[in-house]
């Protein structure tokens, strides 16, 4: 009897393993611009391998993160001899014009127009550029191919020539400079696995500050210029589930830079010295029932090596961290910023979505020459709750029209509207 039981167990086990589902064919439906060969190279499930539902689910999420894909799902079709895996794709429209309108630091009207293609040649290449009028003229061009060499290795190139009026905050008061930066950057892009990405890059930069205006301050420079070389390293951990306008999951992005200055026309170590900057963004998304989305971002940043310079790397600005505060209203050598908001879908029909949101932005800065304790003593803390709305096209990549109004709390606080394309974070 014991021998019969063993024989039965062996027969059952061998029959079980013999019936493993081997994928005999991979199909994609719904493709118009995206190349099927590119997607087959990108996904980890291959023909003539054992069907793995966990791996296929990861492939679906990987596809949904591509700019060219709005949504993806899969089906399995089986008969006695074949197992067919079919991915159903809903593509995004990826040629995106952009417009940003704001008030410049001198009170004049400023704007930025751009155009980007996020799925060039159907394989997720990015190509685009911008022109900006912000008192002065600026422009830039960008190209990126995240999967040029393989499904794990790509490259990016960019050139920017930016000229703006920048306030710099000395102990004696504020002084306006005409700031110009010409930069050429090259990066290697790494995609290690489903959750982990990295970037290594270097930039050649020519930078100058020229005093323009009536707010002269004694013993401060009238002009500064220098060449610099910036080394950059970025690491991202991404565990994110995307369902059109709803995000659920976690992102951590670390950016480290070493900025090495060399002598220009009139450099000064007191103002333009080499330094290291570190920043980490922790972003958490939570789907709330069927129509809600809670999103939070914690940003930690610090610079080391040139702590006394008023030309500090981290700025307090509407578009970057605190909605309603104004354009470049302060600079710091360290920062702690928390943005949290609840987004709710009030109307959704077909491709069109209307969302409302309520948010709280709070942050503190370490001013040049101060200790890290200033981040916690309340002297540089900004608190801005607010409300806004979003108009979203579900089948155009990043097509989120955003309008927020922030209410400043505390003495000398301001209120303001912030307009942009894409979610704030």
GROMACS .gro file of C-alpha atoms in nm:
model
  425
    1UNK     CA    1   0.000   0.000   0.000
    2UNK     CA    2   0.287   0.234   0.085
    3UNK     CA    3   0.452   0.164  -0.252
    4UNK     CA    4   0.124   0.241  -0.433
    5UNK     CA    5   0.095   0.574  -0.252
    6UNK     CA    6   0.453   0.668  -0.347
    7UNK     CA    7   0.395   0.574  -0.713
    8UNK     CA    8   0.073   0.780  -0.717
    9UNK     CA    9   0.255   1.081  -0.569
   10UNK     CA   10   0.537   1.056  -0.824
   11UNK     CA   11   0.288   1.026  -1.110
   12UNK     CA   12   0.086   1.326  -0.984
   13UNK     CA   13   0.398   1.542  -0.940
   14UNK     CA   14   0.540   1.460  -1.282
   15UNK     CA   15   0.202   1.527  -1.442
   16UNK     CA   16   0.176   1.861  -1.256
   17UNK     CA   17   0.516   1.984  -1.375
   18UNK     CA   18   0.448   1.857  -1.725
   19UNK     CA   19   0.141   2.079  -1.738
   20UNK     CA   20   0.331   2.403  -1.670
   21UNK     CA   21   0.207   2.668  -1.911
   22UNK     CA   22   0.478   2.749  -2.164
   23UNK     CA   23   0.410   3.074  -2.351
   24UNK     CA   24   0.400   2.993  -2.719
   25UNK     CA   25   0.312   3.341  -2.851
   26UNK     CA   26   0.320   3.707  -2.739
   27UNK     CA   27   0.077   3.956  -2.889
   28UNK     CA   28   0.011   4.330  -2.853
   29UNK     CA   29  -0.313   4.497  -2.953
   30UNK     CA   30  -0.392   4.868  -2.971
   31UNK     CA   31  -0.049   4.978  -3.095
   32UNK     CA   32  -0.043   5.272  -3.336
   33UNK     CA   33   0.285   5.455  -3.286
   34UNK     CA   34   0.469   5.239  -3.034
   35UNK     CA   35   0.682   4.966  -3.188
   36UNK     CA   36   0.597   4.610  -3.091
   37UNK     CA   37   0.962   4.507  -3.118
   38UNK     CA   38   1.051   4.773  -2.860
   39UNK     CA   39   0.790   4.648  -2.612
   40UNK     CA   40   0.897   4.285  -2.659
   41UNK     CA   41   1.254   4.385  -2.580
   42UNK     CA   42   1.144   4.581  -2.272
   43UNK     CA   43   0.916   4.330  -2.098
   44UNK     CA   44   1.067   4.044  -1.899
   45UNK     CA   45   0.819   3.775  -2.009
   46UNK     CA   46   0.946   3.596  -2.320
   47UNK     CA   47   0.822   3.332  -2.564
   48UNK     CA   48   0.905   2.970  -2.469
   49UNK     CA   49   0.922   3.051  -2.098
   50UNK     CA   50   0.690   2.937  -1.819
   51UNK     CA   51   0.392   3.167  -1.763
   52UNK     CA   52   0.444   3.363  -1.439
   53UNK     CA   53   0.147   3.577  -1.336
   54UNK     CA   54   0.360   3.790  -1.100
   55UNK     CA   55   0.615   3.866  -1.373
   56UNK     CA   56   0.340   3.948  -1.622
   57UNK     CA   57   0.175   4.183  -1.373
   58UNK     CA   58   0.508   4.362  -1.329
   59UNK     CA   59   0.536   4.389  -1.708
   60UNK     CA   60   0.194   4.554  -1.720
   61UNK     CA   61   0.301   4.813  -1.462
   62UNK     CA   62   0.628   4.865  -1.648
   63UNK     CA   63   0.434   4.934  -1.969
   64UNK     CA   64   0.200   5.178  -1.792
   65UNK     CA   65   0.500   5.385  -1.677
   66UNK     CA   66   0.604   5.451  -2.038
   67UNK     CA   67   0.507   5.798  -2.166
   68UNK     CA   68   0.352   5.648  -2.478
   69UNK     CA   69   0.111   5.419  -2.293
   70UNK     CA   70  -0.198   5.540  -2.105
   71UNK     CA   71  -0.310   5.196  -1.986
   72UNK     CA   72  -0.227   4.828  -2.028
   73UNK     CA   73  -0.383   4.493  -1.940
   74UNK     CA   74  -0.337   4.130  -2.042
   75UNK     CA   75  -0.527   3.811  -2.121
   76UNK     CA   76  -0.422   3.447  -2.145
   77UNK     CA   77  -0.569   3.218  -2.412
   78UNK     CA   78  -0.501   2.845  -2.381
   79UNK     CA   79  -0.584   2.524  -2.558
   80UNK     CA   80  -0.426   2.180  -2.551
   81UNK     CA   81  -0.113   2.287  -2.737
   82UNK     CA   82  -0.069   2.663  -2.708
   83UNK     CA   83  -0.064   2.939  -2.447
   84UNK     CA   84  -0.102   3.287  -2.597
   85UNK     CA   85  -0.026   3.596  -2.385
   86UNK     CA   86  -0.188   3.912  -2.520
   87UNK     CA   87  -0.123   4.265  -2.394
   88UNK     CA   88  -0.398   4.518  -2.465
   89UNK     CA   89  -0.249   4.868  -2.497
   90UNK     CA   90  -0.417   5.209  -2.484
   91UNK     CA   91  -0.169   5.462  -2.621
   92UNK     CA   92  -0.109   5.820  -2.512
   93UNK     CA   93  -0.078   6.113  -2.748
   94UNK     CA   94   0.279   6.222  -2.677
   95UNK     CA   95   0.352   6.538  -2.882
   96UNK     CA   96   0.291   6.790  -2.607
   97UNK     CA   97   0.299   7.168  -2.637
   98UNK     CA   98   0.344   7.361  -2.314
   99UNK     CA   99   0.270   7.710  -2.188
  100UNK     CA  100   0.358   7.863  -1.853
  101UNK     CA  101   0.254   8.217  -1.760
  102UNK     CA  102   0.386   8.405  -1.458
  103UNK     CA  103   0.494   8.740  -1.322
  104UNK     CA  104   0.866   8.811  -1.349
  105UNK     CA  105   1.069   8.937  -1.056
  106UNK     CA  106   1.043   9.295  -1.186
  107UNK     CA  107   0.663   9.271  -1.208
  108UNK     CA  108   0.649   9.228  -1.586
  109UNK     CA  109   0.466   8.955  -1.778
  110UNK     CA  110   0.669   8.639  -1.839
  111UNK     CA  111   0.596   8.320  -2.028
  112UNK     CA  112   0.752   7.992  -2.134
  113UNK     CA  113   0.648   7.794  -2.442
  114UNK     CA  114   0.770   7.444  -2.516
  115UNK     CA  115   0.710   7.139  -2.730
  116UNK     CA  116   0.817   6.784  -2.646
  117UNK     CA  117   0.775   6.448  -2.813
  118UNK     CA  118   0.788   6.173  -2.549
  119UNK     CA  119   0.765   5.870  -2.780
  120UNK     CA  120   0.987   5.957  -3.075
  121UNK     CA  121   1.015   5.671  -3.327
  122UNK     CA  122   0.785   5.461  -3.107
  123UNK     CA  123   1.053   5.363  -2.854
  124UNK     CA  124   1.015   5.620  -2.573
  125UNK     CA  125   1.276   5.865  -2.696
  126UNK     CA  126   1.228   6.223  -2.577
  127UNK     CA  127   1.299   6.522  -2.801
  128UNK     CA  128   1.200   6.879  -2.729
  129UNK     CA  129   1.286   7.233  -2.642
  130UNK     CA  130   1.159   7.555  -2.488
  131UNK     CA  131   1.173   7.931  -2.527
  132UNK     CA  132   1.124   8.154  -2.224
  133UNK     CA  133   1.072   8.527  -2.191
  134UNK     CA  134   1.137   8.622  -1.830
  135UNK     CA  135   1.262   8.980  -1.863
  136UNK     CA  136   1.538   8.827  -2.079
  137UNK     CA  137   1.538   8.549  -2.341
  138UNK     CA  138   1.618   8.185  -2.262
  139UNK     CA  139   1.602   7.860  -2.456
  140UNK     CA  140   1.694   7.495  -2.430
  141UNK     CA  141   1.692   7.165  -2.621
  142UNK     CA  142   1.672   6.809  -2.486
  143UNK     CA  143   1.716   6.455  -2.620
  144UNK     CA  144   1.688   6.136  -2.419
  145UNK     CA  145   1.684   5.769  -2.517
  146UNK     CA  146   1.643   5.562  -2.197
  147UNK     CA  147   1.681   5.230  -2.382
  148UNK     CA  148   1.939   5.311  -2.652
  149UNK     CA  149   2.185   5.035  -2.572
  150UNK     CA  150   1.958   4.779  -2.403
  151UNK     CA  151   1.649   4.749  -2.185
  152UNK     CA  152   1.871   4.864  -1.896
  153UNK     CA  153   2.097   5.136  -2.039
  154UNK     CA  154   2.032   5.464  -2.219
  155UNK     CA  155   2.164   5.817  -2.264
  156UNK     CA  156   2.051   6.178  -2.241
  157UNK     CA  157   2.183   6.511  -2.377
  158UNK     CA  158   2.071   6.869  -2.318
  159UNK     CA  159   2.178   7.228  -2.384
  160UNK     CA  160   2.036   7.533  -2.208
  161UNK     CA  161   2.104   7.905  -2.232
  162UNK     CA  162   1.910   8.075  -1.953
  163UNK     CA  163   1.908   8.445  -1.861
  164UNK     CA  164   1.691   8.572  -1.575
  165UNK     CA  165   1.676   8.846  -1.317
  166UNK     CA  166   1.768   8.682  -0.990
  167UNK     CA  167   1.734   8.837  -0.645
  168UNK     CA  168   2.024   8.757  -0.413
  169UNK     CA  169   1.975   8.811  -0.041
  170UNK     CA  170   2.269   8.967   0.144
  171UNK     CA  171   2.270   9.050   0.514
  172UNK     CA  172   2.235   9.418   0.424
  173UNK     CA  173   1.942   9.360   0.189
  174UNK     CA  174   1.829   9.226  -0.149
  175UNK     CA  175   2.017   9.290  -0.473
  176UNK     CA  176   1.906   9.207  -0.830
  177UNK     CA  177   2.145   9.046  -1.076
  178UNK     CA  178   2.121   8.954  -1.442
  179UNK     CA  179   2.201   8.583  -1.422
  180UNK     CA  180   2.318   8.386  -1.726
  181UNK     CA  181   2.395   8.017  -1.742
  182UNK     CA  182   2.503   7.823  -2.052
  183UNK     CA  183   2.516   7.450  -1.985
  184UNK     CA  184   2.580   7.130  -2.181
  185UNK     CA  185   2.490   6.807  -2.001
  186UNK     CA  186   2.535   6.438  -2.083
  187UNK     CA  187   2.397   6.149  -1.878
  188UNK     CA  188   2.394   5.772  -1.869
  189UNK     CA  189   2.057   5.625  -1.767
  190UNK     CA  190   2.035   5.290  -1.588
  191UNK     CA  191   1.727   5.074  -1.528
  192UNK     CA  192   1.847   4.793  -1.304
  193UNK     CA  193   1.514   4.620  -1.249
  194UNK     CA  194   1.143   4.686  -1.202
  195UNK     CA  195   1.196   4.915  -0.901
  196UNK     CA  196   1.546   5.061  -0.926
  197UNK     CA  197   1.680   5.328  -1.163
  198UNK     CA  198   1.989   5.549  -1.165
  199UNK     CA  199   2.152   5.829  -1.361
  200UNK     CA  200   2.513   5.950  -1.383
  201UNK     CA  201   2.589   6.275  -1.558
  202UNK     CA  202   2.820   6.571  -1.599
  203UNK     CA  203   2.762   6.929  -1.711
  204UNK     CA  204   2.990   7.201  -1.844
  205UNK     CA  205   2.854   7.539  -1.734
  206UNK     CA  206   2.948   7.903  -1.796
  207UNK     CA  207   2.782   8.119  -1.534
  208UNK     CA  208   2.771   8.493  -1.468
  209UNK     CA  209   2.601   8.741  -1.234
  210UNK     CA  210   2.591   9.107  -1.341
  211UNK     CA  211   2.438   9.372  -1.116
  212UNK     CA  212   2.151   9.560  -1.280
  213UNK     CA  213   1.927   9.799  -1.093
  214UNK     CA  214   1.919  10.073  -0.834
  215UNK     CA  215   1.945   9.865  -0.517
  216UNK     CA  216   2.323   9.893  -0.480
  217UNK     CA  217   2.475   9.754  -0.159
  218UNK     CA  218   2.829   9.844  -0.049
  219UNK     CA  219   3.091   9.567  -0.031
  220UNK     CA  220   2.892   9.333  -0.254
  221UNK     CA  221   3.009   9.228  -0.602
  222UNK     CA  222   2.895   9.415  -0.914
  223UNK     CA  223   2.972   9.114  -1.130
  224UNK     CA  224   3.085   8.755  -1.096
  225UNK     CA  225   3.160   8.493  -1.358
  226UNK     CA  226   3.302   8.145  -1.351
  227UNK     CA  227   3.317   7.818  -1.536
  228UNK     CA  228   3.204   7.515  -1.347
  229UNK     CA  229   3.184   7.139  -1.388
  230UNK     CA  230   2.890   6.964  -1.226
  231UNK     CA  231   2.895   6.591  -1.151
  232UNK     CA  232   2.551   6.445  -1.084
  233UNK     CA  233   2.425   6.112  -0.951
  234UNK     CA  234   2.057   6.020  -0.923
  235UNK     CA  235   1.901   5.708  -0.772
  236UNK     CA  236   1.528   5.630  -0.782
  237UNK     CA  237   1.327   5.361  -0.613
  238UNK     CA  238   0.986   5.334  -0.780
  239UNK     CA  239   0.703   5.114  -0.655
  240UNK     CA  240   0.402   5.268  -0.826
  241UNK     CA  241   0.068   5.150  -0.962
  242UNK     CA  242  -0.080   5.393  -1.219
  243UNK     CA  243  -0.443   5.393  -1.329
  244UNK     CA  244  -0.486   5.706  -1.542
  245UNK     CA  245  -0.517   5.997  -1.293
  246UNK     CA  246  -0.486   5.773  -0.987
  247UNK     CA  247  -0.146   5.687  -0.837
  248UNK     CA  248  -0.081   5.435  -0.560
  249UNK     CA  249   0.263   5.360  -0.420
  250UNK     CA  250   0.596   5.509  -0.324
  251UNK     CA  251   0.890   5.687  -0.491
  252UNK     CA  252   1.224   5.783  -0.339
  253UNK     CA  253   1.456   5.995  -0.551
  254UNK     CA  254   1.805   6.095  -0.436
  255UNK     CA  255   2.009   6.357  -0.624
  256UNK     CA  256   2.370   6.431  -0.537
  257UNK     CA  257   2.580   6.698  -0.710
  258UNK     CA  258   2.937   6.816  -0.680
  259UNK     CA  259   2.981   7.164  -0.824
  260UNK     CA  260   3.342   7.248  -0.906
  261UNK     CA  261   3.414   7.613  -0.991
  262UNK     CA  262   3.713   7.733  -1.189
  263UNK     CA  263   3.827   8.090  -1.227
  264UNK     CA  264   3.640   8.327  -1.454
  265UNK     CA  265   3.665   8.703  -1.498
  266UNK     CA  266   3.621   8.803  -1.135
  267UNK     CA  267   3.556   8.502  -0.915
  268UNK     CA  268   3.562   8.508  -0.539
  269UNK     CA  269   3.571   8.210  -0.308
  270UNK     CA  270   3.348   8.407  -0.070
  271UNK     CA  271   3.067   8.401  -0.328
  272UNK     CA  272   3.129   8.131  -0.591
  273UNK     CA  273   3.310   7.840  -0.432
  274UNK     CA  274   3.292   7.466  -0.502
  275UNK     CA  275   3.031   7.277  -0.300
  276UNK     CA  276   2.831   6.955  -0.271
  277UNK     CA  277   2.451   6.945  -0.268
  278UNK     CA  278   2.233   6.653  -0.158
  279UNK     CA  279   1.857   6.620  -0.198
  280UNK     CA  280   1.605   6.341  -0.144
  281UNK     CA  281   1.236   6.342  -0.233
  282UNK     CA  282   1.012   6.086  -0.063
  283UNK     CA  283   0.674   6.071  -0.242
  284UNK     CA  284   0.378   5.866  -0.123
  285UNK     CA  285   0.049   5.814  -0.308
  286UNK     CA  286  -0.261   5.643  -0.173
  287UNK     CA  287  -0.580   5.569  -0.366
  288UNK     CA  288  -0.878   5.661  -0.146
  289UNK     CA  289  -1.192   5.463  -0.229
  290UNK     CA  290  -1.297   5.506  -0.592
  291UNK     CA  291  -1.247   5.879  -0.659
  292UNK     CA  292  -0.986   6.004  -0.413
  293UNK     CA  293  -0.606   6.026  -0.419
  294UNK     CA  294  -0.386   6.137  -0.132
  295UNK     CA  295  -0.036   6.252  -0.232
  296UNK     CA  296   0.253   6.366  -0.013
  297UNK     CA  297   0.612   6.473  -0.081
  298UNK     CA  298   0.885   6.521   0.178
  299UNK     CA  299   1.194   6.699   0.044
  300UNK     CA  300   1.522   6.709   0.240
  301UNK     CA  301   1.808   6.914   0.096
  302UNK     CA  302   2.146   7.042   0.212
  303UNK     CA  303   2.460   7.197   0.063
  304UNK     CA  304   2.811   7.172   0.207
  305UNK     CA  305   3.133   7.355   0.128
  306UNK     CA  306   3.022   7.712   0.058
  307UNK     CA  307   2.773   7.769   0.339
  308UNK     CA  308   2.826   8.144   0.377
  309UNK     CA  309   2.766   8.242   0.014
  310UNK     CA  310   2.443   8.437  -0.052
  311UNK     CA  311   2.436   8.265  -0.394
  312UNK     CA  312   2.275   7.963  -0.229
  313UNK     CA  313   2.151   7.667  -0.439
  314UNK     CA  314   1.802   7.609  -0.292
  315UNK     CA  315   1.530   7.864  -0.365
  316UNK     CA  316   1.189   7.932  -0.214
  317UNK     CA  317   0.960   7.951  -0.516
  318UNK     CA  318   0.597   7.900  -0.626
  319UNK     CA  319   0.680   7.645  -0.892
  320UNK     CA  320   0.919   7.437  -0.681
  321UNK     CA  321   0.800   7.396  -0.325
  322UNK     CA  322   0.552   7.640  -0.163
  323UNK     CA  323   0.245   7.738  -0.367
  324UNK     CA  324   0.146   8.103  -0.325
  325UNK     CA  325   0.476   8.228  -0.183
  326UNK     CA  326   0.594   8.410  -0.498
  327UNK     CA  327   0.882   8.386  -0.746
  328UNK     CA  328   1.229   8.324  -0.595
  329UNK     CA  329   1.158   8.500  -0.266
  330UNK     CA  330   1.445   8.347  -0.066
  331UNK     CA  331   1.752   8.126  -0.095
  332UNK     CA  332   1.897   7.871   0.141
  333UNK     CA  333   2.179   7.622   0.194
  334UNK     CA  334   1.944   7.359   0.339
  335UNK     CA  335   1.570   7.295   0.330
  336UNK     CA  336   1.294   7.074   0.467
  337UNK     CA  337   0.968   7.088   0.271
  338UNK     CA  338   0.646   6.889   0.309
  339UNK     CA  339   0.370   6.907   0.048
  340UNK     CA  340   0.054   6.708   0.108
  341UNK     CA  341  -0.275   6.722  -0.081
  342UNK     CA  342  -0.598   6.536  -0.137
  343UNK     CA  343  -0.725   6.510  -0.495
  344UNK     CA  344  -1.086   6.418  -0.565
  345UNK     CA  345  -1.246   6.339  -0.900
  346UNK     CA  346  -1.571   6.533  -0.932
  347UNK     CA  347  -1.641   6.455  -1.298
  348UNK     CA  348  -1.513   6.191  -1.537
  349UNK     CA  349  -1.647   6.106  -1.879
  350UNK     CA  350  -1.449   5.936  -2.152
  351UNK     CA  351  -1.111   6.105  -2.178
  352UNK     CA  352  -1.201   6.412  -1.967
  353UNK     CA  353  -1.150   6.441  -1.589
  354UNK     CA  354  -1.214   6.728  -1.346
  355UNK     CA  355  -1.044   6.705  -1.008
  356UNK     CA  356  -1.046   6.937  -0.708
  357UNK     CA  357  -0.772   6.943  -0.450
  358UNK     CA  358  -0.693   7.082  -0.107
  359UNK     CA  359  -0.331   7.111   0.001
  360UNK     CA  360  -0.090   7.220   0.271
  361UNK     CA  361   0.266   7.325   0.182
  362UNK     CA  362   0.510   7.387   0.467
  363UNK     CA  363   0.885   7.432   0.464
  364UNK     CA  364   1.185   7.586   0.634
  365UNK     CA  365   1.523   7.701   0.504
  366UNK     CA  366   1.873   7.746   0.645
  367UNK     CA  367   1.993   8.089   0.535
  368UNK     CA  368   2.356   8.136   0.427
  369UNK     CA  369   2.587   8.153   0.726
  370UNK     CA  370   2.332   8.005   0.968
  371UNK     CA  371   2.336   7.675   1.156
  372UNK     CA  372   2.118   7.373   1.078
  373UNK     CA  373   1.916   7.457   1.389
  374UNK     CA  374   1.745   7.735   1.191
  375UNK     CA  375   1.550   7.464   1.010
  376UNK     CA  376   1.365   7.394   1.336
  377UNK     CA  377   1.348   7.724   1.525
  378UNK     CA  378   1.060   7.869   1.320
  379UNK     CA  379   1.240   8.182   1.196
  380UNK     CA  380   1.236   8.071   0.831
  381UNK     CA  381   0.923   7.852   0.828
  382UNK     CA  382   0.655   7.908   0.563
  383UNK     CA  383   0.302   7.763   0.593
  384UNK     CA  384   0.063   7.780   0.297
  385UNK     CA  385  -0.266   7.587   0.283
  386UNK     CA  386  -0.471   7.619  -0.033
  387UNK     CA  387  -0.717   7.480  -0.284
  388UNK     CA  388  -0.714   7.421  -0.657
  389UNK     CA  389  -0.846   7.219  -0.948
  390UNK     CA  390  -0.717   6.994  -1.225
  391UNK     CA  391  -0.841   6.942  -1.582
  392UNK     CA  392  -0.702   6.617  -1.722
  393UNK     CA  393  -0.698   6.452  -2.064
  394UNK     CA  394  -0.657   6.082  -1.989
  395UNK     CA  395  -0.501   5.991  -2.325
  396UNK     CA  396  -0.245   6.270  -2.360
  397UNK     CA  397   0.075   6.214  -2.165
  398UNK     CA  398   0.101   6.444  -1.861
  399UNK     CA  399  -0.190   6.655  -1.990
  400UNK     CA  400  -0.295   6.796  -1.651
  401UNK     CA  401  -0.393   7.163  -1.646
  402UNK     CA  402  -0.322   7.276  -1.289
  403UNK     CA  403  -0.438   7.587  -1.102
  404UNK     CA  404  -0.378   7.634  -0.727
  405UNK     CA  405  -0.426   7.922  -0.484
  406UNK     CA  406  -0.212   7.932  -0.172
  407UNK     CA  407  -0.299   8.129   0.143
  408UNK     CA  408  -0.001   8.241   0.350
  409UNK     CA  409  -0.026   8.212   0.727
  410UNK     CA  410   0.182   8.441   0.948
  411UNK     CA  411   0.313   8.796   0.938
  412UNK     CA  412   0.437   8.932   0.603
  413UNK     CA  413   0.282   8.632   0.422
  414UNK     CA  414   0.147   8.658   0.069
  415UNK     CA  415  -0.130   8.485  -0.125
  416UNK     CA  416  -0.099   8.376  -0.484
  417UNK     CA  417  -0.211   8.173  -0.783
  418UNK     CA  418   0.014   7.903  -0.927
  419UNK     CA  419  -0.052   7.772  -1.278
  420UNK     CA  420   0.121   7.482  -1.444
  421UNK     CA  421   0.105   7.173  -1.664
  422UNK     CA  422   0.128   6.835  -1.491
  423UNK     CA  423   0.063   6.749  -1.129
  424UNK     CA  424   0.265   6.951  -0.877
  425UNK     CA  425   0.435   6.627  -0.772
   0.00000   0.00000   0.00000
